[in-house]
């Protein structure tokens, strides 16, 4: 099975051959389930390598420490568990998996080999009492913002902003090639600071991208969970800014399409 998994700090987005879905990235301590506790698709409890946990809406509602990890690095066990939850929910039974996931642009080259190593191999996850075992045959790690690639055209410059909860990824494609010196990751997002002032966030994005030589008349495409909250403010600085279709699943779909290109159907 091929699958694309975009592990955001707010939600995990998943795309595979027969559908797509998302769930909250929160993990918390294990707790005894009480009569009347919901066991819906996003109410989850489980165990992985001896660690018992609650996840999704159950962690948000009931755990004392039901947080999502807003750390700078994703090289920790929470990232592994969230990827495995995605596989558990997507794959019926057990099986062999080939997957593509992602990391922020600024740490992609530094951390991709380590994350790949953490995910490869035989993995066992119990979720809501259901035990599944996966053999992850191969795993590739792409930069966040890969979904903007399908909008890149010969002879054109495309600017993409992936508005996440922990970071904003700014990516530039020119003549269908990523331009690293005009791309970066900004250390703020819709949920990572005390201020929720979306105009000031848009202003900060404009300032940061200005230093990357982005211009006022550039075509700026927005994706990610926070895109709709930012776009109207950002138009003061980039009048051609717009939210792409299916913006929440922009990267997840691209990760799946990449998996198909690499591994075949």
mmCIF file of C-alpha atoms in Angstrom:
data_model
loop_
_atom_site.group_PDB
_atom_site.id
_atom_site.type_symbol
_atom_site.label_atom_id
_atom_site.label_comp_id
_atom_site.label_asym_id
_atom_site.label_seq_id
_atom_site.Cartn_x
_atom_site.Cartn_y
_atom_site.Cartn_z
ATOM 1 C CA UNK A 1 0.000 0.000 0.000
ATOM 2 C CA UNK A 2 1.160 3.524 -0.834
ATOM 3 C CA UNK A 3 0.235 6.367 1.496
ATOM 4 C CA UNK A 4 1.014 10.045 2.048
ATOM 5 C CA UNK A 5 1.052 11.319 5.656
ATOM 6 C CA UNK A 6 1.339 15.000 6.557
ATOM 7 C CA UNK A 7 1.986 15.128 10.316
ATOM 8 C CA UNK A 8 1.026 18.650 11.320
ATOM 9 C CA UNK A 9 1.258 19.900 14.885
ATOM 10 C CA UNK A 10 -2.488 20.606 14.889
ATOM 11 C CA UNK A 11 -3.824 17.796 12.720
ATOM 12 C CA UNK A 12 -2.480 14.816 10.800
ATOM 13 C CA UNK A 13 -3.681 14.699 7.196
ATOM 14 C CA UNK A 14 -3.677 11.407 5.296
ATOM 15 C CA UNK A 15 -4.189 10.521 1.633
ATOM 16 C CA UNK A 16 -4.290 7.036 0.091
ATOM 17 C CA UNK A 17 -5.791 5.232 -2.885
ATOM 18 C CA UNK A 18 -9.326 4.986 -1.538
ATOM 19 C CA UNK A 19 -9.741 8.225 0.393
ATOM 20 C CA UNK A 20 -8.401 10.833 2.765
ATOM 21 C CA UNK A 21 -8.969 11.833 6.373
ATOM 22 C CA UNK A 22 -7.532 13.898 9.211
ATOM 23 C CA UNK A 23 -7.300 13.684 12.986
ATOM 24 C CA UNK A 24 -5.999 15.855 15.815
ATOM 25 C CA UNK A 25 -2.287 15.525 16.604
ATOM 26 C CA UNK A 26 -2.807 15.512 20.383
ATOM 27 C CA UNK A 27 -1.378 12.696 22.484
ATOM 28 C CA UNK A 28 -1.851 12.369 26.236
ATOM 29 C CA UNK A 29 -1.377 9.998 29.127
ATOM 30 C CA UNK A 30 -3.384 6.790 29.355
ATOM 31 C CA UNK A 31 -6.512 6.850 31.471
ATOM 32 C CA UNK A 32 -9.260 4.457 32.486
ATOM 33 C CA UNK A 33 -12.215 4.726 30.141
ATOM 34 C CA UNK A 34 -15.463 5.501 31.916
ATOM 35 C CA UNK A 35 -19.010 4.503 31.090
ATOM 36 C CA UNK A 36 -20.322 6.764 28.365
ATOM 37 C CA UNK A 37 -16.896 7.626 26.901
ATOM 38 C CA UNK A 38 -17.227 7.982 23.169
ATOM 39 C CA UNK A 39 -15.196 5.699 20.927
ATOM 40 C CA UNK A 40 -15.679 7.650 17.721
ATOM 41 C CA UNK A 41 -13.214 7.781 14.858
ATOM 42 C CA UNK A 42 -11.187 10.549 16.503
ATOM 43 C CA UNK A 43 -11.484 9.289 20.116
ATOM 44 C CA UNK A 44 -8.456 7.037 20.471
ATOM 45 C CA UNK A 45 -6.476 5.154 23.096
ATOM 46 C CA UNK A 46 -3.619 2.776 22.455
ATOM 47 C CA UNK A 47 -0.123 1.500 23.125
ATOM 48 C CA UNK A 48 3.193 1.449 21.305
ATOM 49 C CA UNK A 49 6.344 -0.271 22.582
ATOM 50 C CA UNK A 50 5.110 -0.180 26.173
ATOM 51 C CA UNK A 51 3.855 3.420 26.080
ATOM 52 C CA UNK A 52 0.125 3.729 26.698
ATOM 53 C CA UNK A 53 -1.597 6.861 25.466
ATOM 54 C CA UNK A 54 -4.792 8.645 24.563
ATOM 55 C CA UNK A 55 -4.991 10.420 21.213
ATOM 56 C CA UNK A 56 -7.114 12.750 19.136
ATOM 57 C CA UNK A 57 -10.257 14.173 20.688
ATOM 58 C CA UNK A 58 -10.029 11.821 23.683
ATOM 59 C CA UNK A 59 -6.631 13.292 24.607
ATOM 60 C CA UNK A 60 -7.967 16.830 24.152
ATOM 61 C CA UNK A 61 -11.041 16.181 26.273
ATOM 62 C CA UNK A 62 -9.790 13.906 29.045
ATOM 63 C CA UNK A 63 -5.982 13.862 29.366
ATOM 64 C CA UNK A 64 -4.216 16.147 31.825
ATOM 65 C CA UNK A 65 -1.336 16.477 29.368
ATOM 66 C CA UNK A 66 -3.132 15.980 26.074
ATOM 67 C CA UNK A 67 -0.956 18.310 24.034
ATOM 68 C CA UNK A 68 0.333 18.334 20.486
ATOM 69 C CA UNK A 69 4.117 18.665 20.293
ATOM 70 C CA UNK A 70 5.001 22.216 19.226
ATOM 71 C CA UNK A 71 8.709 21.417 19.354
ATOM 72 C CA UNK A 72 11.150 22.737 16.752
ATOM 73 C CA UNK A 73 12.224 19.191 15.877
ATOM 74 C CA UNK A 74 9.905 16.349 14.921
ATOM 75 C CA UNK A 75 12.504 13.710 15.754
ATOM 76 C CA UNK A 76 10.669 12.165 18.697
ATOM 77 C CA UNK A 77 8.363 9.255 19.444
ATOM 78 C CA UNK A 78 5.161 11.301 19.067
ATOM 79 C CA UNK A 79 5.889 11.671 15.351
ATOM 80 C CA UNK A 80 6.305 7.906 15.003
ATOM 81 C CA UNK A 81 3.056 7.214 16.873
ATOM 82 C CA UNK A 82 1.073 9.730 14.811
ATOM 83 C CA UNK A 83 2.348 8.170 11.575
ATOM 84 C CA UNK A 84 1.387 4.738 12.877
ATOM 85 C CA UNK A 85 -2.089 5.920 13.906
ATOM 86 C CA UNK A 86 -2.522 7.166 10.336
ATOM 87 C CA UNK A 87 -1.528 3.740 8.999
ATOM 88 C CA UNK A 88 -3.760 1.950 11.514
ATOM 89 C CA UNK A 89 -6.783 3.991 10.428
ATOM 90 C CA UNK A 90 -6.003 3.652 6.705
ATOM 91 C CA UNK A 91 -4.972 0.004 6.385
ATOM 92 C CA UNK A 92 -7.400 -2.837 6.962
ATOM 93 C CA UNK A 93 -5.640 -5.693 8.692
ATOM 94 C CA UNK A 94 -1.875 -5.873 8.543
ATOM 95 C CA UNK A 95 0.370 -5.364 5.585
ATOM 96 C CA UNK A 96 3.387 -3.944 3.825
ATOM 97 C CA UNK A 97 3.506 -0.195 3.431
ATOM 98 C CA UNK A 98 5.451 2.294 1.373
ATOM 99 C CA UNK A 99 4.960 5.840 2.588
ATOM 100 C CA UNK A 100 5.987 9.440 2.022
ATOM 101 C CA UNK A 101 5.855 11.932 4.882
ATOM 102 C CA UNK A 102 7.364 15.398 5.362
ATOM 103 C CA UNK A 103 9.404 17.827 7.452
ATOM 104 C CA UNK A 104 9.658 21.647 7.565
ATOM 105 C CA UNK A 105 11.855 23.135 4.858
ATOM 106 C CA UNK A 106 14.513 24.488 7.208
ATOM 107 C CA UNK A 107 15.245 21.118 8.851
ATOM 108 C CA UNK A 108 14.370 18.809 5.965
ATOM 109 C CA UNK A 109 17.901 18.071 4.776
ATOM 110 C CA UNK A 110 19.215 17.866 8.343
ATOM 111 C CA UNK A 111 16.577 15.499 9.747
ATOM 112 C CA UNK A 112 15.163 13.459 6.852
ATOM 113 C CA UNK A 113 17.552 10.499 7.177
ATOM 114 C CA UNK A 114 16.934 10.258 10.923
ATOM 115 C CA UNK A 115 13.141 10.368 10.553
ATOM 116 C CA UNK A 116 13.261 7.756 7.807
ATOM 117 C CA UNK A 117 15.292 5.488 10.074
ATOM 118 C CA UNK A 118 12.775 5.942 12.903
ATOM 119 C CA UNK A 119 9.873 4.864 10.693
ATOM 120 C CA UNK A 120 11.318 1.965 8.706
ATOM 121 C CA UNK A 121 10.784 -1.656 9.639
ATOM 122 C CA UNK A 122 8.246 -3.751 11.509
ATOM 123 C CA UNK A 123 5.879 -1.697 13.677
ATOM 124 C CA UNK A 124 3.112 -2.842 16.030
ATOM 125 C CA UNK A 125 0.394 -0.500 17.264
ATOM 126 C CA UNK A 126 -2.667 -1.186 19.370
ATOM 127 C CA UNK A 127 -5.446 1.348 18.820
ATOM 128 C CA UNK A 128 -8.854 1.167 20.494
ATOM 129 C CA UNK A 129 -8.136 -2.479 21.330
ATOM 130 C CA UNK A 130 -7.276 -3.426 17.736
ATOM 131 C CA UNK A 131 -3.710 -4.722 17.203
ATOM 132 C CA UNK A 132 -2.120 -4.145 13.806
ATOM 133 C CA UNK A 133 1.382 -4.902 12.581
ATOM 134 C CA UNK A 134 2.951 -3.073 9.645
ATOM 135 C CA UNK A 135 6.118 -3.657 7.692
ATOM 136 C CA UNK A 136 7.176 -0.246 6.424
ATOM 137 C CA UNK A 137 9.278 -1.355 3.456
ATOM 138 C CA UNK A 138 10.319 2.122 2.457
ATOM 139 C CA UNK A 139 9.761 5.690 3.603
ATOM 140 C CA UNK A 140 10.686 8.918 1.873
ATOM 141 C CA UNK A 141 10.671 12.338 3.544
ATOM 142 C CA UNK A 142 9.717 15.382 1.460
ATOM 143 C CA UNK A 143 9.838 19.078 2.403
ATOM 144 C CA UNK A 144 6.621 20.659 3.641
ATOM 145 C CA UNK A 145 5.031 22.679 0.864
ATOM 146 C CA UNK A 146 5.572 19.987 -1.771
ATOM 147 C CA UNK A 147 1.913 20.331 -2.730
ATOM 148 C CA UNK A 148 2.612 23.619 -4.486
ATOM 149 C CA UNK A 149 4.718 21.807 -7.069
ATOM 150 C CA UNK A 150 1.680 20.864 -9.162
ATOM 151 C CA UNK A 151 1.036 24.591 -9.686
ATOM 152 C CA UNK A 152 4.559 25.206 -11.004
ATOM 153 C CA UNK A 153 4.723 25.872 -14.757
ATOM 154 C CA UNK A 154 7.566 26.377 -17.223
ATOM 155 C CA UNK A 155 8.555 30.030 -17.464
ATOM 156 C CA UNK A 156 6.655 30.988 -14.288
ATOM 157 C CA UNK A 157 7.574 31.831 -10.716
ATOM 158 C CA UNK A 158 5.215 30.472 -8.063
ATOM 159 C CA UNK A 159 5.383 31.393 -4.385
ATOM 160 C CA UNK A 160 3.715 29.047 -1.924
ATOM 161 C CA UNK A 161 2.896 29.580 1.755
ATOM 162 C CA UNK A 162 1.978 26.552 3.841
ATOM 163 C CA UNK A 163 0.289 28.093 6.904
ATOM 164 C CA UNK A 164 0.668 25.608 9.735
ATOM 165 C CA UNK A 165 -0.019 25.643 13.447
ATOM 166 C CA UNK A 166 3.678 25.639 14.469
ATOM 167 C CA UNK A 167 5.456 27.056 11.403
ATOM 168 C CA UNK A 168 4.897 28.773 8.093
ATOM 169 C CA UNK A 169 6.744 27.221 5.167
ATOM 170 C CA UNK A 170 7.548 29.556 2.277
ATOM 171 C CA UNK A 171 8.543 27.840 -0.955
ATOM 172 C CA UNK A 172 9.450 29.174 -4.402
ATOM 173 C CA UNK A 173 9.283 27.296 -7.693
ATOM 174 C CA UNK A 174 10.765 28.784 -10.861
ATOM 175 C CA UNK A 175 10.582 26.876 -14.150
ATOM 176 C CA UNK A 176 9.311 23.882 -12.131
ATOM 177 C CA UNK A 177 12.426 23.861 -9.945
ATOM 178 C CA UNK A 178 12.505 24.654 -6.218
ATOM 179 C CA UNK A 179 14.626 27.727 -5.462
ATOM 180 C CA UNK A 180 16.187 27.150 -2.055
ATOM 181 C CA UNK A 181 17.518 30.672 -1.514
ATOM 182 C CA UNK A 182 13.980 32.055 -1.912
ATOM 183 C CA UNK A 183 12.378 29.454 0.387
ATOM 184 C CA UNK A 184 12.431 29.126 4.174
ATOM 185 C CA UNK A 185 10.542 28.100 7.322
ATOM 186 C CA UNK A 186 9.321 30.813 9.705
ATOM 187 C CA UNK A 187 9.243 30.031 13.409
ATOM 188 C CA UNK A 188 5.607 30.932 14.090
ATOM 189 C CA UNK A 189 2.190 29.550 13.196
ATOM 190 C CA UNK A 190 -1.506 29.915 13.919
ATOM 191 C CA UNK A 191 -1.316 28.046 17.251
ATOM 192 C CA UNK A 192 2.307 28.455 18.410
ATOM 193 C CA UNK A 193 2.243 31.915 20.005
ATOM 194 C CA UNK A 194 0.165 33.891 22.480
ATOM 195 C CA UNK A 195 -1.066 36.398 19.905
ATOM 196 C CA UNK A 196 -3.871 35.372 17.550
ATOM 197 C CA UNK A 197 -3.781 38.651 15.599
ATOM 198 C CA UNK A 198 -3.971 37.424 12.007
ATOM 199 C CA UNK A 199 -3.140 40.815 10.481
ATOM 200 C CA UNK A 200 0.110 40.978 12.433
ATOM 201 C CA UNK A 201 0.881 37.406 11.422
ATOM 202 C CA UNK A 202 0.299 38.310 7.773
ATOM 203 C CA UNK A 203 2.504 41.364 8.223
ATOM 204 C CA UNK A 204 5.273 39.194 9.697
ATOM 205 C CA UNK A 205 4.978 36.778 6.762
ATOM 206 C CA UNK A 206 5.256 39.685 4.325
ATOM 207 C CA UNK A 207 8.355 40.949 6.108
ATOM 208 C CA UNK A 208 10.015 37.541 6.120
ATOM 209 C CA UNK A 209 9.193 36.787 2.484
ATOM 210 C CA UNK A 210 10.329 40.262 1.468
ATOM 211 C CA UNK A 211 13.789 39.364 2.721
ATOM 212 C CA UNK A 212 13.638 36.350 0.389
ATOM 213 C CA UNK A 213 13.147 38.748 -2.561
ATOM 214 C CA UNK A 214 9.437 38.047 -3.019
ATOM 215 C CA UNK A 215 7.719 40.882 -4.881
ATOM 216 C CA UNK A 216 4.340 42.554 -4.491
ATOM 217 C CA UNK A 217 3.052 41.383 -7.866
ATOM 218 C CA UNK A 218 4.094 37.736 -7.375
ATOM 219 C CA UNK A 219 1.486 35.004 -7.549
ATOM 220 C CA UNK A 220 1.296 33.759 -3.954
ATOM 221 C CA UNK A 221 -0.592 30.533 -3.259
ATOM 222 C CA UNK A 222 -1.710 29.590 0.247
ATOM 223 C CA UNK A 223 -2.264 26.123 1.643
ATOM 224 C CA UNK A 224 -2.472 24.499 5.053
ATOM 225 C CA UNK A 225 -5.015 24.674 7.825
ATOM 226 C CA UNK A 226 -4.495 28.391 8.507
ATOM 227 C CA UNK A 227 -4.646 29.614 4.910
ATOM 228 C CA UNK A 228 -8.228 30.895 5.008
ATOM 229 C CA UNK A 229 -7.548 32.899 8.194
ATOM 230 C CA UNK A 230 -4.589 34.763 6.677
ATOM 231 C CA UNK A 231 -5.326 35.312 3.004
ATOM 232 C CA UNK A 232 -7.391 38.535 3.174
ATOM 233 C CA UNK A 233 -4.808 40.190 5.433
ATOM 234 C CA UNK A 234 -1.967 39.031 3.225
ATOM 235 C CA UNK A 235 -3.572 40.617 0.153
ATOM 236 C CA UNK A 236 -2.541 44.018 1.532
ATOM 237 C CA UNK A 237 1.035 42.985 0.783
ATOM 238 C CA UNK A 238 0.502 40.475 -2.039
ATOM 239 C CA UNK A 239 -2.680 41.413 -3.954
ATOM 240 C CA UNK A 240 -2.557 38.201 -6.022
ATOM 241 C CA UNK A 241 -2.552 35.940 -2.968
ATOM 242 C CA UNK A 242 -5.183 33.189 -3.031
ATOM 243 C CA UNK A 243 -6.011 29.945 -1.255
ATOM 244 C CA UNK A 244 -5.559 26.851 -3.397
ATOM 245 C CA UNK A 245 -8.291 24.265 -3.822
ATOM 246 C CA UNK A 246 -8.314 21.543 -1.164
ATOM 247 C CA UNK A 247 -5.792 23.562 0.833
ATOM 248 C CA UNK A 248 -5.932 21.466 4.029
ATOM 249 C CA UNK A 249 -4.932 18.281 2.182
ATOM 250 C CA UNK A 250 -2.567 20.017 -0.249
ATOM 251 C CA UNK A 251 0.585 18.309 1.028
ATOM 252 C CA UNK A 252 -1.035 14.988 1.939
ATOM 253 C CA UNK A 253 -2.294 14.496 -1.611
ATOM 254 C CA UNK A 254 1.087 15.486 -3.063
ATOM 255 C CA UNK A 255 2.853 13.060 -0.724
ATOM 256 C CA UNK A 256 0.599 10.242 -1.918
ATOM 257 C CA UNK A 257 1.113 11.180 -5.586
ATOM 258 C CA UNK A 258 4.857 11.165 -4.935
ATOM 259 C CA UNK A 259 4.594 7.688 -3.406
ATOM 260 C CA UNK A 260 2.793 6.452 -6.515
ATOM 261 C CA UNK A 261 5.459 7.982 -8.768
ATOM 262 C CA UNK A 262 8.248 6.330 -6.777
ATOM 263 C CA UNK A 263 6.729 2.931 -6.020
ATOM 264 C CA UNK A 264 4.024 2.484 -8.668
ATOM 265 C CA UNK A 265 0.442 1.582 -7.894
#
